[in-house]
C-alpha positions in Angstrom: 95.5 88.8 95.7 96.5 87.4 99.1 99.6 89.3 100.3 99.0 93.0 100.3 100.5 96.1 101.8 97.8 97.9 103.7 98.1 101.6 104.7 95.9 103.4 107.2 96.1 107.2 107.2 96.1 109.7 110.1 95.6 113.2 108.8 93.6 116.4 109.3 90.9 117.5 106.8 88.7 120.6 106.8 86.1 122.4 104.8 88.4 123.4 101.9 87.7 120.6 99.3 90.6 121.6 97.1 93.0 121.5 100.1 91.5 118.1 101.1 92.0 116.7 97.5 95.6 117.9 97.5 96.2 116.2 100.8 94.5 113.0 99.6 96.7 113.1 96.5 99.8 113.4 98.7 98.7 110.5 100.9 98.0 108.3 97.9 101.4 109.1 96.5 103.1 108.3 99.9 101.1 105.0 100.1 102.0 104.1 96.6 105.7 104.7 97.2 105.5 102.4 100.3 104.1 99.7 98.0 100.5 99.8 99.4 97.7 98.2 97.5 95.0 99.4 99.9 94.8 102.9 101.5 92.2 103.7 104.1 91.6 107.4 104.6 89.7 109.0 107.5 86.0 109.7 107.8 85.1 113.1 106.4 88.4 113.4 104.4 86.4 115.3 101.8 85.0 118.3 103.6 85.9 117.7 107.2 83.9 116.5 110.2 81.4 118.4 112.4 82.8 121.3 114.4 80.5 120.6 117.4 79.3 117.2 118.3 76.9 118.4 121.0 75.0 121.0 119.0 76.0 121.1 115.4 75.4 124.4 113.7 73.1 123.7 110.7 74.8 126.6 108.9 78.3 125.1 109.3 77.9 121.5 108.2 80.4 119.8 105.9 79.8 120.3 102.1 77.4 117.6 100.9 78.5 115.7 97.7 76.4 113.6 95.4 77.6 110.0 95.2 78.8 110.7 91.6 80.4 114.1 92.5 83.4 114.8 90.2 85.7 115.1 93.3 85.0 111.5 94.2 85.8 110.5 90.6 89.1 112.5 91.0 90.0 110.4 94.0 89.3 107.3 91.9 91.6 108.5 89.1 94.3 109.3 91.7 93.9 105.8 93.1 94.6 104.2 89.7 95.8 100.7 90.5 95.4 101.1 94.2 92.2 100.6 96.3 91.3 103.7 98.3 88.6 104.1 101.0 87.5 107.7 101.7 84.8 109.4 103.8 82.6 112.3 102.9 79.2 113.9 103.6 76.7 112.4 101.1 73.9 114.5 99.6 71.0 112.1 99.6 68.4 114.7 98.4 66.2 115.4 101.4 68.8 113.9 103.8 72.5 113.9 104.4 74.5 110.8 105.3 77.9 110.3 106.8 79.3 108.1 104.1 82.3 106.3 102.8 83.2 105.1 99.3 85.8 102.6 98.1 87.3 103.3 94.7 90.1 102.4 92.3 90.9 103.6 88.8 88.1 101.3 87.6 85.5 103.4 89.5 83.4 102.7 92.6 83.9 99.3 94.3 81.7 99.8 97.4 79.7 102.2 99.5 78.7 102.5 103.1 76.4 104.9 105.0 77.1 105.2 108.7 74.5 103.3 110.6 75.2 104.2 114.3 75.0 107.9 115.0 76.1 109.4 118.3 73.8 112.0 119.8 75.1 115.1 118.1 75.2 113.5 114.6 71.5 112.8 114.6 70.9 116.6 114.1 73.2 116.5 111.0 72.8 113.1 109.4 70.3 110.4 108.7 71.4 106.8 109.5 72.3 104.2 107.0 70.5 100.8 107.2 72.9 98.0 106.2 76.3 96.5 106.2 77.5 94.9 103.0 80.9 93.5 102.0 82.2 93.8 98.4 85.0 92.4 96.3 88.1 94.4 95.4 91.4 93.6 93.7 93.0 93.3 97.2 90.3 91.0 98.7 86.7 91.2 100.0 86.3 94.4 102.1 83.7 95.7 104.5 83.6 99.4 105.7 82.7 100.8 109.1 82.5 104.5 109.9 83.6 105.8 113.3 80.9 104.9 115.9 79.8 101.8 113.9 82.8 99.9 115.4 81.5 100.4 118.9 78.8 97.8 118.1 80.0 94.2 117.7 77.1 93.4 115.4 78.5 95.8 112.7 81.8 94.0 112.2 80.2 90.6 112.6 77.7 91.4 109.9 80.5 92.2 107.5 82.5 89.1 108.5 79.5 86.9 107.9 79.2 88.5 104.5 82.7 87.3 103.7 84.8 90.4 104.5 88.4 89.5 104.9 89.5 93.1 105.6 87.5 95.7 107.6 88.2 99.3 106.7 87.3 101.5 109.7 87.2 105.2 108.8 87.0 107.6 111.7 86.9 111.2 112.8 87.2 110.1 116.5 88.0 112.9 119.1 89.3 112.8 122.6 86.7 112.7 125.3 84.5 115.7 125.2 83.0 115.3 128.7 86.2 114.3 130.6 89.3 115.3 128.7 92.5 113.9 130.1 95.7 116.1 130.4 97.6 113.7 128.2 96.1 111.9 125.1 97.6 108.5 126.2 95.4 108.8 129.3 92.2 109.8 127.5 89.2 107.5 127.8 88.4 107.7 124.1 92.0 106.9 123.1 91.8 103.7 125.1 88.4 102.7 123.7 89.5 103.5 120.1 92.4 101.0 120.4 90.2 98.5 122.3 87.5 98.4 119.6 90.0 98.1 116.8 91.7 95.1 118.4 88.4 93.4 119.6 86.6 93.7 116.2 89.6 92.1 114.4 90.1 89.3 117.0 86.5 88.3 117.5 85.9 88.0 113.8 89.4 86.8 112.9 89.9 89.3 110.1 92.4 92.0 109.2 91.4 95.5 110.2 92.7 98.9 108.9 91.7 101.8 111.1 92.2 105.4 109.9 91.4 108.6 111.9 91.7 112.3 111.7 94.3 114.3 113.5 94.3 118.0 114.6 91.3 119.9 115.7 87.9 121.0 114.4 85.9 123.5 116.5 86.2 122.3 120.1 87.2 118.8 119.2 90.7 117.3 119.1 91.1 114.2 117.1 93.1 111.1 118.3 95.0 109.9 115.2 96.0 106.4 116.3 95.6 104.9 112.9 96.7 101.3 112.7 96.6 97.9 111.0 95.5 95.0 113.1 95.9 91.3 112.4 93.2 88.6 112.8 94.5 87.7 116.3 94.1 91.3 117.5 97.8 92.2 117.3 98.7 95.7 116.1 101.0 95.3 113.1 101.6 99.0 112.5 100.4 102.3 114.0 100.9 106.0 113.8 100.2 106.8 117.5 98.8 110.4 117.7 100.9 111.8 114.9 99.8 112.3 111.3 101.2 109.8 108.8 100.6 106.3 107.5 100.6 103.0 109.3 101.7 100.4 106.8 101.8 96.6 107.2 102.3 93.8 104.7 99.8 91.1 105.3 99.2 87.7 103.7 95.5 88.1 104.3 94.3 84.6 103.4 97.1 82.9 105.2 96.8 85.0 108.4 93.0 84.4 108.5 93.5 80.7 108.0 96.1 80.5 110.7 93.8 82.4 113.2 90.9 80.1 112.4 93.0 76.8 112.4 91.6 75.6 115.7 88.9 78.1 116.8 86.6 79.3 114.0 84.5 81.9 115.6 82.1 82.4 112.7 81.4 78.7 112.4 81.1 78.1 116.1 78.4 80.7 116.8 75.1 79.5 118.4 72.5 81.9 116.9 69.7 79.7 118.2 70.7 80.6 121.7 71.0 84.4 121.1 68.0 86.4 122.1 66.2 88.6 119.5 63.7 91.0 121.0 60.5 91.5 119.1 57.4 93.7 119.4 53.9 92.3 120.0 53.3 92.1 116.2 56.5 90.1 115.8 58.7 92.8 114.3 62.3 93.2 115.6 62.2 95.8 118.4 63.9 99.1 117.7 67.3 99.6 119.3 67.0 101.1 122.7 63.4 100.2 123.3 63.8 96.8 124.9 61.4 96.3 127.9 62.8 94.8 131.1 61.7 92.5 133.9 58.1 91.2 133.9 57.1 93.5 131.0 59.5 91.7 128.7 57.9 88.8 126.7 59.7 85.6 126.0 62.0 86.0 123.0 61.0 84.7 119.6 63.2 82.0 118.1 66.2 83.4 116.2 65.7 84.2 112.6 68.5 85.5 110.4 67.9 88.9 109.0 67.7 89.5 105.2 70.8 89.8 103.2 71.9 93.3 102.2 69.8 94.9 99.5 71.5 95.0 96.1 70.3 98.5 95.5 73.1 99.9 97.7 75.7 97.3 96.8 78.6 97.8 94.4 78.4 96.4 90.8 81.0 93.7 91.5 80.1 90.1 91.7 79.4 88.4 95.1 81.7 85.8 96.4 80.3 83.7 99.2 82.4 83.2 102.3 83.6 79.7 103.1 83.0 80.3 106.8 79.5 81.8 106.7 77.2 79.9 109.1 73.4 78.2 108.2 79.8 108.0 123.1 82.2 110.1 123.1 
């Protein structure tokens, strides 16, 4: 399918899972009546987000759900012919993950565990370790959760894996350290829009950005859900209010048009990009790069391994025609 109506939701979700499921059902029904084939719900739509991002209370964390929890299967049944992305707290046994799952009436199409954790989340979640796109009835999709989209490498990894649509699920609050009197002036509100538009434009893909609204603990969420075209233009948005941003997009045609002259993925120069490595040749952990004279000469660029199939969806892989050799 090339032309698809894409809906990005702005809504509030809390700890009451039955209430959350009822709200999800209503949003799916609203999206269906608008003709949407894809609905992107916010991060933590099942169980709500953290109540305190600075010092999360270990006794007040979101309910953790197994990947095959019946409530996730209920969302799949509600989705039926639609494709729906939804965020939840994943029970990984000894660890919890801030996760997202993409479903339809046929079952699970793809999964993602949030890779980049802001400071407070480290106390509540373990990080994921990969970005992988997957095929769906509405096109090849890649998912990002919240802080993931702050890092250009996240969206670029998915675009190189053939993603045509990026689904960005967020529970993104206003600034915690320097809250503005009006949301339109808030630093995080500006960054939220900037990242959405930049990630779409730099990768020349369609992006659907959902976000929570309302408040949880001391945090107030931005809303600002939107659909962004591959040129970085906002096609539909909710602003700060709850609701759906819906846009009809001929995905393949819009991507082809954006890449007609400048094809960002093909025109990369990975041989010129520095990749920092430790003395034994391993990639250096994020945040530990040495500076100045202590910094050894960078090793030649070597592409990282493809996403492990153990966390990939059961659908077949379709190669991309453009793939190259804080709060």
